């Protein structure tokens, strides 16, 4: 339970030798650009290729020109294949034509998270799961920073891991949020702790079936050794089925008071190793899903050597992350909540369970192959009116027809105005899309910030 020695990762050393190597980076989004800069700094000859038209990649072009990195936009030329290895942006599916051609030529493909791990010198905590990753990663980061302010918080959370590795040291911890997409192309990525929060159907537009998605997530355990720690949701049957595959230390948390788990929730309190730590009323975060996130974070922080008092301090003061059940404002007695990070059915379920007040729900976006009917009972119980946007609106309407009044909106602005027009004092207007954002926005952050701008510009009904 005490401090884990960081130790050098021998398997990284063979990968580190990139001096003079030709590397193609596929995709010029955040993680691709960060990997390109890191590899150039390490002496590689880097080429970035993106199928998007040049006018849509203005910022990327400026970045690459400033860094002196060769690039192409608007398609993939033959130069892509003149490489010792490729780095793949998570937004590009392994099943895509360009990646298939790279594989056919026998060129190794790695994710940015893999490449960054070759050069990060300290120990790594990797956090994955279908729901709760960002909150848990941020919580662990806040706890680590109580012990050492240099702790890195990176990955799928918004800041590429590759941006933080250049000046790292052996006693510096990193907590990295990793997605199934990033894990598809890891090889030697070796966290000293893995946190697996849950399995729930997700990204079924990208994976042929649920099992393939779970297998991609499970790859996070690929390089765990006996002294490493696997922190897991002990109430998740799908995780339980796979535990026997691991030879590392295992540490479970349980939401239903199972006292055999290292951490459990019982009598409205969090218990750690059989000892009551704090009542959940004392926590800055509320809701069963957040108690699970908190227990996972506590176990990871303890294993990293963070003192109990520092962990409890964070639990008392931490108020959550942007775009995750984020309070925006109250107007005419109506509360507006930004939950743009909720891109799955499960995330929306937990959001609906977080409020006692009547909810006017704004949902929709780019469908990820989700079964929206799984929410029917919760919508009937919690929602007053449904405002639907984006490409998934018709599918959602079909799933929820007859449960509650349904209104379609053309834009987010239109949706907010229609929601506020139907809201009464004491209601909650909740943006919790249960879908990806790419049909209308750059990403969930863009969607959330636009929502906040629209809400903050609203005038009260008496002012209109």
JSON list of C-alpha atoms in Angstrom, two decimals, residues 22-166:
[
{"chain": "A", "resi": 22, "resn": "UNK", "atom": "CA", "xyz": [11.36, 8.23, -40.70]},
{"chain": "A", "resi": 23, "resn": "UNK", "atom": "CA", "xyz": [8.00, 8.59, -38.96]},
{"chain": "A", "resi": 24, "resn": "UNK", "atom": "CA", "xyz": [4.60, 9.29, -40.48]},
{"chain": "A", "resi": 25, "resn": "UNK", "atom": "CA", "xyz": [1.97, 10.79, -38.19]},
{"chain": "A", "resi": 26, "resn": "UNK", "atom": "CA", "xyz": [-1.57, 10.11, -39.46]},
{"chain": "A", "resi": 27, "resn": "UNK", "atom": "CA", "xyz": [-3.95, 12.84, -38.34]},
{"chain": "A", "resi": 28, "resn": "UNK", "atom": "CA", "xyz": [-3.16, 16.46, -37.45]},
{"chain": "A", "resi": 29, "resn": "UNK", "atom": "CA", "xyz": [-5.37, 16.87, -34.39]},
{"chain": "A", "resi": 30, "resn": "UNK", "atom": "CA", "xyz": [-4.06, 17.57, -30.86]},
{"chain": "A", "resi": 31, "resn": "UNK", "atom": "CA", "xyz": [-2.40, 14.24, -30.10]},
{"chain": "A", "resi": 32, "resn": "UNK", "atom": "CA", "xyz": [-0.94, 13.85, -33.60]},
{"chain": "A", "resi": 33, "resn": "UNK", "atom": "CA", "xyz": [0.67, 17.29, -33.48]},
{"chain": "A", "resi": 34, "resn": "UNK", "atom": "CA", "xyz": [2.07, 16.66, -29.98]},
{"chain": "A", "resi": 35, "resn": "UNK", "atom": "CA", "xyz": [3.59, 13.33, -31.10]},
{"chain": "A", "resi": 36, "resn": "UNK", "atom": "CA", "xyz": [5.05, 14.97, -34.21]},
{"chain": "A", "resi": 37, "resn": "UNK", "atom": "CA", "xyz": [6.78, 17.70, -32.18]},
{"chain": "A", "resi": 38, "resn": "UNK", "atom": "CA", "xyz": [8.12, 15.22, -29.58]},
{"chain": "A", "resi": 39, "resn": "UNK", "atom": "CA", "xyz": [9.54, 12.86, -32.23]},
{"chain": "A", "resi": 40, "resn": "UNK", "atom": "CA", "xyz": [11.15, 15.73, -34.13]},
{"chain": "A", "resi": 41, "resn": "UNK", "atom": "CA", "xyz": [12.77, 16.94, -30.89]},
{"chain": "A", "resi": 42, "resn": "UNK", "atom": "CA", "xyz": [14.11, 13.38, -30.42]},
{"chain": "A", "resi": 43, "resn": "UNK", "atom": "CA", "xyz": [15.74, 13.47, -33.87]},
{"chain": "A", "resi": 44, "resn": "UNK", "atom": "CA", "xyz": [13.18, 11.65, -36.02]},
{"chain": "A", "resi": 45, "resn": "UNK", "atom": "CA", "xyz": [12.34, 12.75, -39.58]},
{"chain": "A", "resi": 46, "resn": "UNK", "atom": "CA", "xyz": [8.62, 13.41, -39.22]},
{"chain": "A", "resi": 47, "resn": "UNK", "atom": "CA", "xyz": [5.92, 13.72, -41.85]},
{"chain": "A", "resi": 48, "resn": "UNK", "atom": "CA", "xyz": [2.28, 14.51, -40.96]},
{"chain": "A", "resi": 49, "resn": "UNK", "atom": "CA", "xyz": [-0.57, 13.43, -43.24]},
{"chain": "A", "resi": 50, "resn": "UNK", "atom": "CA", "xyz": [-4.24, 14.39, -42.80]},
{"chain": "A", "resi": 51, "resn": "UNK", "atom": "CA", "xyz": [-7.16, 13.76, -45.16]},
{"chain": "A", "resi": 52, "resn": "UNK", "atom": "CA", "xyz": [-8.96, 16.97, -44.12]},
{"chain": "A", "resi": 53, "resn": "UNK", "atom": "CA", "xyz": [-8.84, 19.88, -46.58]},
{"chain": "A", "resi": 54, "resn": "UNK", "atom": "CA", "xyz": [-6.19, 22.52, -45.86]},
{"chain": "A", "resi": 55, "resn": "UNK", "atom": "CA", "xyz": [-8.70, 25.30, -45.11]},
{"chain": "A", "resi": 56, "resn": "UNK", "atom": "CA", "xyz": [-10.02, 23.23, -42.17]},
{"chain": "A", "resi": 57, "resn": "UNK", "atom": "CA", "xyz": [-6.51, 22.75, -40.71]},
{"chain": "A", "resi": 58, "resn": "UNK", "atom": "CA", "xyz": [-5.28, 26.34, -40.52]},
{"chain": "A", "resi": 59, "resn": "UNK", "atom": "CA", "xyz": [-4.05, 26.10, -36.91]},
{"chain": "A", "resi": 60, "resn": "UNK", "atom": "CA", "xyz": [-2.35, 22.76, -37.57]},
{"chain": "A", "resi": 61, "resn": "UNK", "atom": "CA", "xyz": [-0.60, 24.21, -40.64]},
{"chain": "A", "resi": 62, "resn": "UNK", "atom": "CA", "xyz": [0.71, 27.16, -38.61]},
{"chain": "A", "resi": 63, "resn": "UNK", "atom": "CA", "xyz": [1.93, 24.80, -35.86]},
{"chain": "A", "resi": 64, "resn": "UNK", "atom": "CA", "xyz": [3.73, 22.47, -38.29]},
{"chain": "A", "resi": 65, "resn": "UNK", "atom": "CA", "xyz": [5.34, 25.32, -40.23]},
{"chain": "A", "resi": 66, "resn": "UNK", "atom": "CA", "xyz": [6.58, 26.85, -36.98]},
{"chain": "A", "resi": 67, "resn": "UNK", "atom": "CA", "xyz": [8.00, 23.48, -35.87]},
{"chain": "A", "resi": 68, "resn": "UNK", "atom": "CA", "xyz": [9.59, 22.86, -39.30]},
{"chain": "A", "resi": 69, "resn": "UNK", "atom": "CA", "xyz": [7.70, 19.59, -39.82]},
{"chain": "A", "resi": 70, "resn": "UNK", "atom": "CA", "xyz": [6.70, 18.40, -43.32]},
{"chain": "A", "resi": 71, "resn": "UNK", "atom": "CA", "xyz": [2.98, 17.83, -43.87]},
{"chain": "A", "resi": 72, "resn": "UNK", "atom": "CA", "xyz": [0.20, 17.25, -46.38]},
{"chain": "A", "resi": 73, "resn": "UNK", "atom": "CA", "xyz": [-3.55, 17.91, -46.17]},
{"chain": "A", "resi": 74, "resn": "UNK", "atom": "CA", "xyz": [-6.46, 16.85, -48.37]},
{"chain": "A", "resi": 75, "resn": "UNK", "atom": "CA", "xyz": [-5.46, 13.20, -48.74]},
{"chain": "A", "resi": 76, "resn": "UNK", "atom": "CA", "xyz": [-2.72, 10.64, -48.14]},
{"chain": "A", "resi": 77, "resn": "UNK", "atom": "CA", "xyz": [0.11, 10.39, -50.70]},
{"chain": "A", "resi": 78, "resn": "UNK", "atom": "CA", "xyz": [2.62, 7.57, -51.20]},
{"chain": "A", "resi": 79, "resn": "UNK", "atom": "CA", "xyz": [5.03, 9.36, -48.87]},
{"chain": "A", "resi": 80, "resn": "UNK", "atom": "CA", "xyz": [2.96, 8.02, -45.94]},
{"chain": "A", "resi": 81, "resn": "UNK", "atom": "CA", "xyz": [4.51, 4.58, -46.56]},
{"chain": "A", "resi": 82, "resn": "UNK", "atom": "CA", "xyz": [8.14, 5.83, -46.56]},
{"chain": "A", "resi": 83, "resn": "UNK", "atom": "CA", "xyz": [8.30, 5.28, -42.81]},
{"chain": "A", "resi": 84, "resn": "UNK", "atom": "CA", "xyz": [9.99, 3.12, -40.18]},
{"chain": "A", "resi": 85, "resn": "UNK", "atom": "CA", "xyz": [6.77, 3.40, -38.17]},
{"chain": "A", "resi": 86, "resn": "UNK", "atom": "CA", "xyz": [3.49, 5.36, -38.08]},
{"chain": "A", "resi": 87, "resn": "UNK", "atom": "CA", "xyz": [1.78, 7.21, -35.24]},
{"chain": "A", "resi": 88, "resn": "UNK", "atom": "CA", "xyz": [-2.01, 7.02, -35.43]},
{"chain": "A", "resi": 89, "resn": "UNK", "atom": "CA", "xyz": [-4.39, 9.70, -34.17]},
{"chain": "A", "resi": 90, "resn": "UNK", "atom": "CA", "xyz": [-7.22, 8.12, -32.13]},
{"chain": "A", "resi": 91, "resn": "UNK", "atom": "CA", "xyz": [-9.87, 9.62, -34.42]},
{"chain": "A", "resi": 92, "resn": "UNK", "atom": "CA", "xyz": [-8.74, 7.43, -37.35]},
{"chain": "A", "resi": 93, "resn": "UNK", "atom": "CA", "xyz": [-10.11, 3.86, -37.10]},
{"chain": "A", "resi": 94, "resn": "UNK", "atom": "CA", "xyz": [-7.71, 0.94, -37.49]},
{"chain": "A", "resi": 95, "resn": "UNK", "atom": "CA", "xyz": [-10.24, -0.42, -40.01]},
{"chain": "A", "resi": 96, "resn": "UNK", "atom": "CA", "xyz": [-9.82, 2.65, -42.28]},
{"chain": "A", "resi": 97, "resn": "UNK", "atom": "CA", "xyz": [-8.32, 2.16, -45.74]},
{"chain": "A", "resi": 98, "resn": "UNK", "atom": "CA", "xyz": [-5.13, 4.14, -45.09]},
{"chain": "A", "resi": 99, "resn": "UNK", "atom": "CA", "xyz": [-4.33, 2.23, -41.87]},
{"chain": "A", "resi": 100, "resn": "UNK", "atom": "CA", "xyz": [-5.04, -1.11, -43.57]},
{"chain": "A", "resi": 101, "resn": "UNK", "atom": "CA", "xyz": [-2.57, -0.19, -46.34]},
{"chain": "A", "resi": 102, "resn": "UNK", "atom": "CA", "xyz": [0.08, 0.78, -43.77]},
{"chain": "A", "resi": 103, "resn": "UNK", "atom": "CA", "xyz": [-0.41, -2.57, -42.01]},
{"chain": "A", "resi": 104, "resn": "UNK", "atom": "CA", "xyz": [-0.24, -4.51, -45.28]},
{"chain": "A", "resi": 105, "resn": "UNK", "atom": "CA", "xyz": [3.20, -2.99, -45.90]},
{"chain": "A", "resi": 106, "resn": "UNK", "atom": "CA", "xyz": [4.37, -4.28, -42.50]},
{"chain": "A", "resi": 107, "resn": "UNK", "atom": "CA", "xyz": [4.93, -0.80, -41.05]},
{"chain": "A", "resi": 108, "resn": "UNK", "atom": "CA", "xyz": [4.43, -0.76, -37.23]},
{"chain": "A", "resi": 109, "resn": "UNK", "atom": "CA", "xyz": [1.65, 1.55, -35.98]},
{"chain": "A", "resi": 110, "resn": "UNK", "atom": "CA", "xyz": [1.64, 3.15, -32.52]},
{"chain": "A", "resi": 111, "resn": "UNK", "atom": "CA", "xyz": [-0.64, 5.55, -30.67]},
{"chain": "A", "resi": 112, "resn": "UNK", "atom": "CA", "xyz": [0.59, 8.89, -29.32]},
{"chain": "A", "resi": 113, "resn": "UNK", "atom": "CA", "xyz": [0.13, 7.55, -25.77]},
{"chain": "A", "resi": 114, "resn": "UNK", "atom": "CA", "xyz": [2.54, 4.70, -26.61]},
{"chain": "A", "resi": 115, "resn": "UNK", "atom": "CA", "xyz": [5.14, 7.04, -28.10]},
{"chain": "A", "resi": 116, "resn": "UNK", "atom": "CA", "xyz": [4.95, 9.44, -25.15]},
{"chain": "A", "resi": 117, "resn": "UNK", "atom": "CA", "xyz": [5.42, 6.55, -22.70]},
{"chain": "A", "resi": 118, "resn": "UNK", "atom": "CA", "xyz": [8.80, 5.69, -24.30]},
{"chain": "A", "resi": 119, "resn": "UNK", "atom": "CA", "xyz": [10.17, 9.02, -23.09]},
{"chain": "A", "resi": 120, "resn": "UNK", "atom": "CA", "xyz": [8.35, 9.59, -19.80]},
{"chain": "A", "resi": 121, "resn": "UNK", "atom": "CA", "xyz": [10.78, 8.62, -17.04]},
{"chain": "A", "resi": 122, "resn": "UNK", "atom": "CA", "xyz": [8.45, 8.31, -14.05]},
{"chain": "A", "resi": 123, "resn": "UNK", "atom": "CA", "xyz": [5.68, 5.89, -13.09]},
{"chain": "A", "resi": 124, "resn": "UNK", "atom": "CA", "xyz": [2.31, 6.04, -14.85]},
{"chain": "A", "resi": 125, "resn": "UNK", "atom": "CA", "xyz": [-1.29, 5.55, -13.68]},
{"chain": "A", "resi": 126, "resn": "UNK", "atom": "CA", "xyz": [-3.58, 4.73, -16.62]},
{"chain": "A", "resi": 127, "resn": "UNK", "atom": "CA", "xyz": [-7.32, 5.33, -16.20]},
{"chain": "A", "resi": 128, "resn": "UNK", "atom": "CA", "xyz": [-9.88, 3.81, -18.56]},
{"chain": "A", "resi": 129, "resn": "UNK", "atom": "CA", "xyz": [-13.49, 2.62, -18.62]},
{"chain": "A", "resi": 130, "resn": "UNK", "atom": "CA", "xyz": [-16.70, 3.52, -20.41]},
{"chain": "A", "resi": 131, "resn": "UNK", "atom": "CA", "xyz": [-17.78, 6.22, -17.92]},
{"chain": "A", "resi": 132, "resn": "UNK", "atom": "CA", "xyz": [-16.10, 8.40, -15.29]},
{"chain": "A", "resi": 133, "resn": "UNK", "atom": "CA", "xyz": [-12.60, 8.51, -16.80]},
{"chain": "A", "resi": 134, "resn": "UNK", "atom": "CA", "xyz": [-12.18, 12.27, -16.85]},
{"chain": "A", "resi": 135, "resn": "UNK", "atom": "CA", "xyz": [-13.46, 12.88, -13.32]},
{"chain": "A", "resi": 136, "resn": "UNK", "atom": "CA", "xyz": [-11.33, 10.04, -11.91]},
{"chain": "A", "resi": 137, "resn": "UNK", "atom": "CA", "xyz": [-8.20, 11.12, -13.79]},
{"chain": "A", "resi": 138, "resn": "UNK", "atom": "CA", "xyz": [-8.64, 14.72, -12.59]},
{"chain": "A", "resi": 139, "resn": "UNK", "atom": "CA", "xyz": [-9.25, 13.56, -9.00]},
{"chain": "A", "resi": 140, "resn": "UNK", "atom": "CA", "xyz": [-6.12, 11.37, -8.96]},
{"chain": "A", "resi": 141, "resn": "UNK", "atom": "CA", "xyz": [-4.15, 14.25, -10.46]},
{"chain": "A", "resi": 142, "resn": "UNK", "atom": "CA", "xyz": [-5.34, 16.63, -7.73]},
{"chain": "A", "resi": 143, "resn": "UNK", "atom": "CA", "xyz": [-4.35, 14.05, -5.07]},
{"chain": "A", "resi": 144, "resn": "UNK", "atom": "CA", "xyz": [-0.91, 13.46, -6.61]},
{"chain": "A", "resi": 145, "resn": "UNK", "atom": "CA", "xyz": [-0.30, 17.22, -6.76]},
{"chain": "A", "resi": 146, "resn": "UNK", "atom": "CA", "xyz": [-0.89, 17.45, -3.00]},
{"chain": "A", "resi": 147, "resn": "UNK", "atom": "CA", "xyz": [2.26, 15.33, -2.74]},
{"chain": "A", "resi": 148, "resn": "UNK", "atom": "CA", "xyz": [4.21, 16.69, -5.74]},
{"chain": "A", "resi": 149, "resn": "UNK", "atom": "CA", "xyz": [3.01, 19.65, -7.81]},
{"chain": "A", "resi": 150, "resn": "UNK", "atom": "CA", "xyz": [4.91, 18.34, -10.86]},
{"chain": "A", "resi": 151, "resn": "UNK", "atom": "CA", "xyz": [2.46, 15.43, -11.29]},
{"chain": "A", "resi": 152, "resn": "UNK", "atom": "CA", "xyz": [1.28, 15.19, -14.89]},
{"chain": "A", "resi": 153, "resn": "UNK", "atom": "CA", "xyz": [-2.43, 14.91, -15.81]},
{"chain": "A", "resi": 154, "resn": "UNK", "atom": "CA", "xyz": [-2.82, 14.11, -19.50]},
{"chain": "A", "resi": 155, "resn": "UNK", "atom": "CA", "xyz": [-4.17, 11.89, -22.26]},
{"chain": "A", "resi": 156, "resn": "UNK", "atom": "CA", "xyz": [-7.71, 11.65, -23.58]},
{"chain": "A", "resi": 157, "resn": "UNK", "atom": "CA", "xyz": [-8.68, 14.25, -20.94]},
{"chain": "A", "resi": 158, "resn": "UNK", "atom": "CA", "xyz": [-7.64, 16.99, -23.37]},
{"chain": "A", "resi": 159, "resn": "UNK", "atom": "CA", "xyz": [-3.87, 17.45, -23.11]},
{"chain": "A", "resi": 160, "resn": "UNK", "atom": "CA", "xyz": [-1.69, 14.99, -25.03]},
{"chain": "A", "resi": 161, "resn": "UNK", "atom": "CA", "xyz": [0.75, 12.98, -22.90]},
{"chain": "A", "resi": 162, "resn": "UNK", "atom": "CA", "xyz": [3.50, 13.78, -25.43]},
{"chain": "A", "resi": 163, "resn": "UNK", "atom": "CA", "xyz": [3.42, 17.44, -24.35]},
{"chain": "A", "resi": 164, "resn": "UNK", "atom": "CA", "xyz": [4.70, 16.56, -20.86]},
{"chain": "A", "resi": 165, "resn": "UNK", "atom": "CA", "xyz": [7.50, 14.05, -21.27]},
{"chain": "A", "resi": 166, "resn": "UNK", "atom": "CA", "xyz": [10.53, 16.10, -22.31]}
]
